[in-house]
Amino acid sequence: MVRVAGINIPDNKHVIISLTYIYGIGNFISKKICNDLNINYLKFVKDLNNVELDLIRKNVYKYLVEGDLKRKVMLNIKRLIDINCYRGIRHKKGLPVRGQRTKNNSKTCKKNRKYIR
């Protein structure tokens, strides 16, 4: 297992897929990282040499990933809750936030709902 940004990424997968195991990096950014470094993204992680792995590690830290990104998302949600906007109230009640129906769907949101007095 190779460690990048504090996460163990699998050796037996392609580079483009392995990088998506890092929170905040999807297919687009992982492909962009590989193209910037001239690494074939269909290459397996176990076939990469140490120089390529170091380049990947340095390039991943250019993006907001893992703990910093999670902290930013939580602060944004906390801000919505503090200003008591509609989305903040929906977050607080544990209901769907982005306009989804609640009559038939959203069972998982309503399953662990917190009751607010």
mmCIF file with all atom_site columns, C-alpha atoms in Angstrom:
data_model
loop_
_atom_site.group_PDB
_atom_site.id
_atom_site.type_symbol
_atom_site.label_atom_id
_atom_site.label_alt_id
_atom_site.label_comp_id
_atom_site.label_asym_id
_atom_site.label_entity_id
_atom_site.label_seq_id
_atom_site.pdbx_PDB_ins_code
_atom_site.Cartn_x
_atom_site.Cartn_y
_atom_site.Cartn_z
_atom_site.occupancy
_atom_site.B_iso_or_equiv
_atom_site.pdbx_formal_charge
_atom_site.auth_seq_id
_atom_site.auth_comp_id
_atom_site.auth_asym_id
_atom_site.auth_atom_id
_atom_site.pdbx_PDB_model_num
ATOM 1   C CA . MET A 1 1   ? 0.000   0.000  0.000   1.00 0.00 ? 1   MET A CA 1
ATOM 2   C CA . VAL A 1 2   ? 1.227   3.443  -0.943  1.00 0.00 ? 2   VAL A CA 1
ATOM 3   C CA . ARG A 1 3   ? 0.490   6.342  1.398   1.00 0.00 ? 3   ARG A CA 1
ATOM 4   C CA . VAL A 1 4   ? -0.603  9.618  -0.220  1.00 0.00 ? 4   VAL A CA 1
ATOM 5   C CA . ALA A 1 5   ? -2.134  12.517 1.760   1.00 0.00 ? 5   ALA A CA 1
ATOM 6   C CA . GLY A 1 6   ? -2.497  10.297 4.813   1.00 0.00 ? 6   GLY A CA 1
ATOM 7   C CA . ILE A 1 7   ? -4.504  7.639  2.947   1.00 0.00 ? 7   ILE A CA 1
ATOM 8   C CA . ASN A 1 8   ? -3.369  4.187  1.865   1.00 0.00 ? 8   ASN A CA 1
ATOM 9   C CA . ILE A 1 9   ? -4.202  3.861  -1.814  1.00 0.00 ? 9   ILE A CA 1
ATOM 10  C CA . PRO A 1 10  ? -4.450  0.347  -3.310  1.00 0.00 ? 10  PRO A CA 1
ATOM 11  C CA . ASP A 1 11  ? -1.512  -1.041 -5.282  1.00 0.00 ? 11  ASP A CA 1
ATOM 12  C CA . ASN A 1 12  ? -3.471  -3.370 -7.531  1.00 0.00 ? 12  ASN A CA 1
ATOM 13  C CA . LYS A 1 13  ? -5.512  -0.650 -9.292  1.00 0.00 ? 13  LYS A CA 1
ATOM 14  C CA . HIS A 1 14  ? -4.789  1.898  -11.974 1.00 0.00 ? 14  HIS A CA 1
ATOM 15  C CA . VAL A 1 15  ? -3.392  5.254  -10.857 1.00 0.00 ? 15  VAL A CA 1
ATOM 16  C CA . ILE A 1 16  ? -6.511  7.158  -11.950 1.00 0.00 ? 16  ILE A CA 1
ATOM 17  C CA . ILE A 1 17  ? -8.741  4.929  -9.797  1.00 0.00 ? 17  ILE A CA 1
ATOM 18  C CA . SER A 1 18  ? -6.386  4.745  -6.811  1.00 0.00 ? 18  SER A CA 1
ATOM 19  C CA . LEU A 1 19  ? -6.184  8.521  -6.485  1.00 0.00 ? 19  LEU A CA 1
ATOM 20  C CA . THR A 1 20  ? -9.972  8.728  -6.122  1.00 0.00 ? 20  THR A CA 1
ATOM 21  C CA . TYR A 1 21  ? -9.657  6.962  -2.747  1.00 0.00 ? 21  TYR A CA 1
ATOM 22  C CA . ILE A 1 22  ? -8.489  10.328 -1.397  1.00 0.00 ? 22  ILE A CA 1
ATOM 23  C CA . TYR A 1 23  ? -11.392 12.473 -0.174  1.00 0.00 ? 23  TYR A CA 1
ATOM 24  C CA . GLY A 1 24  ? -11.669 15.492 -2.459  1.00 0.00 ? 24  GLY A CA 1
ATOM 25  C CA . ILE A 1 25  ? -10.113 13.933 -5.559  1.00 0.00 ? 25  ILE A CA 1
ATOM 26  C CA . GLY A 1 26  ? -12.423 12.587 -8.224  1.00 0.00 ? 26  GLY A CA 1
ATOM 27  C CA . ASN A 1 27  ? -11.886 11.231 -11.712 1.00 0.00 ? 27  ASN A CA 1
ATOM 28  C CA . PHE A 1 28  ? -11.329 14.648 -13.286 1.00 0.00 ? 28  PHE A CA 1
ATOM 29  C CA . ILE A 1 29  ? -8.673  15.824 -10.834 1.00 0.00 ? 29  ILE A CA 1
ATOM 30  C CA . SER A 1 30  ? -6.890  12.456 -10.781 1.00 0.00 ? 30  SER A CA 1
ATOM 31  C CA . LYS A 1 31  ? -6.712  12.504 -14.594 1.00 0.00 ? 31  LYS A CA 1
ATOM 32  C CA . LYS A 1 32  ? -5.460  16.097 -14.471 1.00 0.00 ? 32  LYS A CA 1
ATOM 33  C CA . ILE A 1 33  ? -2.713  15.145 -11.978 1.00 0.00 ? 33  ILE A CA 1
ATOM 34  C CA . CYS A 1 34  ? -1.578  12.280 -14.222 1.00 0.00 ? 34  CYS A CA 1
ATOM 35  C CA . ASN A 1 35  ? -1.566  14.483 -17.323 1.00 0.00 ? 35  ASN A CA 1
ATOM 36  C CA . ASP A 1 36  ? 0.397   17.252 -15.565 1.00 0.00 ? 36  ASP A CA 1
ATOM 37  C CA . LEU A 1 37  ? 3.063   14.763 -14.460 1.00 0.00 ? 37  LEU A CA 1
ATOM 38  C CA . ASN A 1 38  ? 3.132   12.827 -17.757 1.00 0.00 ? 38  ASN A CA 1
ATOM 39  C CA . ILE A 1 39  ? 2.224   9.581  -15.995 1.00 0.00 ? 39  ILE A CA 1
ATOM 40  C CA . ASN A 1 40  ? 0.185   6.989  -17.863 1.00 0.00 ? 40  ASN A CA 1
ATOM 41  C CA . TYR A 1 41  ? -2.992  6.732  -15.791 1.00 0.00 ? 41  TYR A CA 1
ATOM 42  C CA . LEU A 1 42  ? -3.597  3.160  -16.943 1.00 0.00 ? 42  LEU A CA 1
ATOM 43  C CA . LYS A 1 43  ? -0.392  2.134  -15.167 1.00 0.00 ? 43  LYS A CA 1
ATOM 44  C CA . PHE A 1 44  ? -0.771  0.255  -11.897 1.00 0.00 ? 44  PHE A CA 1
ATOM 45  C CA . VAL A 1 45  ? 0.346   1.936  -8.686  1.00 0.00 ? 45  VAL A CA 1
ATOM 46  C CA . LYS A 1 46  ? 2.700   -0.948 -7.878  1.00 0.00 ? 46  LYS A CA 1
ATOM 47  C CA . ASP A 1 47  ? 4.550   -0.269 -11.157 1.00 0.00 ? 47  ASP A CA 1
ATOM 48  C CA . LEU A 1 48  ? 5.312   3.376  -10.281 1.00 0.00 ? 48  LEU A CA 1
ATOM 49  C CA . ASN A 1 49  ? 8.817   4.242  -9.150  1.00 0.00 ? 49  ASN A CA 1
ATOM 50  C CA . ASN A 1 50  ? 9.669   6.406  -6.126  1.00 0.00 ? 50  ASN A CA 1
ATOM 51  C CA . VAL A 1 51  ? 10.213  9.567  -8.171  1.00 0.00 ? 51  VAL A CA 1
ATOM 52  C CA . GLU A 1 52  ? 6.740   9.341  -9.711  1.00 0.00 ? 52  GLU A CA 1
ATOM 53  C CA . LEU A 1 53  ? 5.180   8.664  -6.307  1.00 0.00 ? 53  LEU A CA 1
ATOM 54  C CA . ASP A 1 54  ? 6.898   11.710 -4.819  1.00 0.00 ? 54  ASP A CA 1
ATOM 55  C CA . LEU A 1 55  ? 5.663   13.856 -7.699  1.00 0.00 ? 55  LEU A CA 1
ATOM 56  C CA . ILE A 1 56  ? 2.110   12.592 -7.149  1.00 0.00 ? 56  ILE A CA 1
ATOM 57  C CA . ARG A 1 57  ? 2.329   13.329 -3.406  1.00 0.00 ? 57  ARG A CA 1
ATOM 58  C CA . LYS A 1 58  ? 3.510   16.888 -4.050  1.00 0.00 ? 58  LYS A CA 1
ATOM 59  C CA . ASN A 1 59  ? 0.863   17.504 -6.694  1.00 0.00 ? 59  ASN A CA 1
ATOM 60  C CA . VAL A 1 60  ? -1.987  16.180 -4.539  1.00 0.00 ? 60  VAL A CA 1
ATOM 61  C CA . TYR A 1 61  ? -1.208  18.754 -1.842  1.00 0.00 ? 61  TYR A CA 1
ATOM 62  C CA . LYS A 1 62  ? -1.964  21.556 -4.322  1.00 0.00 ? 62  LYS A CA 1
ATOM 63  C CA . TYR A 1 63  ? -5.636  20.669 -3.916  1.00 0.00 ? 63  TYR A CA 1
ATOM 64  C CA . LEU A 1 64  ? -7.867  20.920 -0.863  1.00 0.00 ? 64  LEU A CA 1
ATOM 65  C CA . VAL A 1 65  ? -8.160  17.302 0.326   1.00 0.00 ? 65  VAL A CA 1
ATOM 66  C CA . GLU A 1 66  ? -8.991  15.150 3.331   1.00 0.00 ? 66  GLU A CA 1
ATOM 67  C CA . GLY A 1 67  ? -9.150  16.918 6.715   1.00 0.00 ? 67  GLY A CA 1
ATOM 68  C CA . ASP A 1 68  ? -8.980  20.480 5.406   1.00 0.00 ? 68  ASP A CA 1
ATOM 69  C CA . LEU A 1 69  ? -11.809 19.893 2.945   1.00 0.00 ? 69  LEU A CA 1
ATOM 70  C CA . LYS A 1 70  ? -13.959 18.104 5.530   1.00 0.00 ? 70  LYS A CA 1
ATOM 71  C CA . ARG A 1 71  ? -13.380 20.983 7.962   1.00 0.00 ? 71  ARG A CA 1
ATOM 72  C CA . LYS A 1 72  ? -14.379 23.522 5.309   1.00 0.00 ? 72  LYS A CA 1
ATOM 73  C CA . VAL A 1 73  ? -17.594 21.637 4.497   1.00 0.00 ? 73  VAL A CA 1
ATOM 74  C CA . MET A 1 74  ? -18.522 21.348 8.191   1.00 0.00 ? 74  MET A CA 1
ATOM 75  C CA . LEU A 1 75  ? -17.890 25.071 8.733   1.00 0.00 ? 75  LEU A CA 1
ATOM 76  C CA . ASN A 1 76  ? -20.118 25.900 5.759   1.00 0.00 ? 76  ASN A CA 1
ATOM 77  C CA . ILE A 1 77  ? -22.925 23.737 7.165   1.00 0.00 ? 77  ILE A CA 1
ATOM 78  C CA . LYS A 1 78  ? -22.450 25.271 10.631  1.00 0.00 ? 78  LYS A CA 1
ATOM 79  C CA . ARG A 1 79  ? -22.660 28.748 9.097   1.00 0.00 ? 79  ARG A CA 1
ATOM 80  C CA . LEU A 1 80  ? -25.975 27.860 7.417   1.00 0.00 ? 80  LEU A CA 1
ATOM 81  C CA . ILE A 1 81  ? -27.337 26.533 10.707  1.00 0.00 ? 81  ILE A CA 1
ATOM 82  C CA . ASP A 1 82  ? -26.193 29.622 12.635  1.00 0.00 ? 82  ASP A CA 1
ATOM 83  C CA . ILE A 1 83  ? -27.868 32.121 10.297  1.00 0.00 ? 83  ILE A CA 1
ATOM 84  C CA . ASN A 1 84  ? -31.097 30.078 10.373  1.00 0.00 ? 84  ASN A CA 1
ATOM 85  C CA . CYS A 1 85  ? -31.603 30.013 6.624   1.00 0.00 ? 85  CYS A CA 1
ATOM 86  C CA . TYR A 1 86  ? -33.856 27.421 5.004   1.00 0.00 ? 86  TYR A CA 1
ATOM 87  C CA . ARG A 1 87  ? -30.983 25.075 4.172   1.00 0.00 ? 87  ARG A CA 1
ATOM 88  C CA . GLY A 1 88  ? -29.630 25.384 7.715   1.00 0.00 ? 88  GLY A CA 1
ATOM 89  C CA . ILE A 1 89  ? -32.991 24.469 9.209   1.00 0.00 ? 89  ILE A CA 1
ATOM 90  C CA . ARG A 1 90  ? -33.210 21.432 6.919   1.00 0.00 ? 90  ARG A CA 1
ATOM 91  C CA . HIS A 1 91  ? -29.696 20.370 8.002   1.00 0.00 ? 91  HIS A CA 1
ATOM 92  C CA . LYS A 1 92  ? -30.668 20.817 11.648  1.00 0.00 ? 92  LYS A CA 1
ATOM 93  C CA . LYS A 1 93  ? -33.837 18.723 11.272  1.00 0.00 ? 93  LYS A CA 1
ATOM 94  C CA . GLY A 1 94  ? -32.082 16.043 9.225   1.00 0.00 ? 94  GLY A CA 1
ATOM 95  C CA . LEU A 1 95  ? -34.288 16.444 6.167   1.00 0.00 ? 95  LEU A CA 1
ATOM 96  C CA . PRO A 1 96  ? -33.309 16.692 2.470   1.00 0.00 ? 96  PRO A CA 1
ATOM 97  C CA . VAL A 1 97  ? -31.694 20.059 1.812   1.00 0.00 ? 97  VAL A CA 1
ATOM 98  C CA . ARG A 1 98  ? -31.853 20.561 -1.935  1.00 0.00 ? 98  ARG A CA 1
ATOM 99  C CA . GLY A 1 99  ? -35.564 20.428 -2.693  1.00 0.00 ? 99  GLY A CA 1
ATOM 100 C CA . GLN A 1 100 ? -36.159 16.697 -2.901  1.00 0.00 ? 100 GLN A CA 1
ATOM 101 C CA . ARG A 1 101 ? -39.611 15.294 -2.182  1.00 0.00 ? 101 ARG A CA 1
ATOM 102 C CA . THR A 1 102 ? -40.226 13.904 1.282   1.00 0.00 ? 102 THR A CA 1
ATOM 103 C CA . LYS A 1 103 ? -43.572 12.176 0.824   1.00 0.00 ? 103 LYS A CA 1
ATOM 104 C CA . ASN A 1 104 ? -42.268 8.996  -0.796  1.00 0.00 ? 104 ASN A CA 1
ATOM 105 C CA . ASN A 1 105 ? -38.496 9.323  -0.888  1.00 0.00 ? 105 ASN A CA 1
ATOM 106 C CA . SER A 1 106 ? -35.773 10.350 1.576   1.00 0.00 ? 106 SER A CA 1
ATOM 107 C CA . LYS A 1 107 ? -36.256 7.399  3.896   1.00 0.00 ? 107 LYS A CA 1
ATOM 108 C CA . THR A 1 108 ? -32.601 7.446  4.923   1.00 0.00 ? 108 THR A CA 1
ATOM 109 C CA . CYS A 1 109 ? -32.727 11.145 5.821   1.00 0.00 ? 109 CYS A CA 1
ATOM 110 C CA . LYS A 1 110 ? -35.855 10.701 7.902   1.00 0.00 ? 110 LYS A CA 1
ATOM 111 C CA . LYS A 1 111 ? -34.729 7.461  9.564   1.00 0.00 ? 111 LYS A CA 1
ATOM 112 C CA . ASN A 1 112 ? -32.381 9.043  12.073  1.00 0.00 ? 112 ASN A CA 1
ATOM 113 C CA . ARG A 1 113 ? -34.184 12.357 12.325  1.00 0.00 ? 113 ARG A CA 1
ATOM 114 C CA . LYS A 1 114 ? -33.528 14.608 15.296  1.00 0.00 ? 114 LYS A CA 1
ATOM 115 C CA . TYR A 1 115 ? -36.595 16.195 16.794  1.00 0.00 ? 115 TYR A CA 1
ATOM 116 C CA . ILE A 1 116 ? -36.225 19.915 17.503  1.00 0.00 ? 116 ILE A CA 1
ATOM 117 C CA . ARG A 1 117 ? -38.478 21.604 20.042  1.00 0.00 ? 117 ARG A CA 1
#
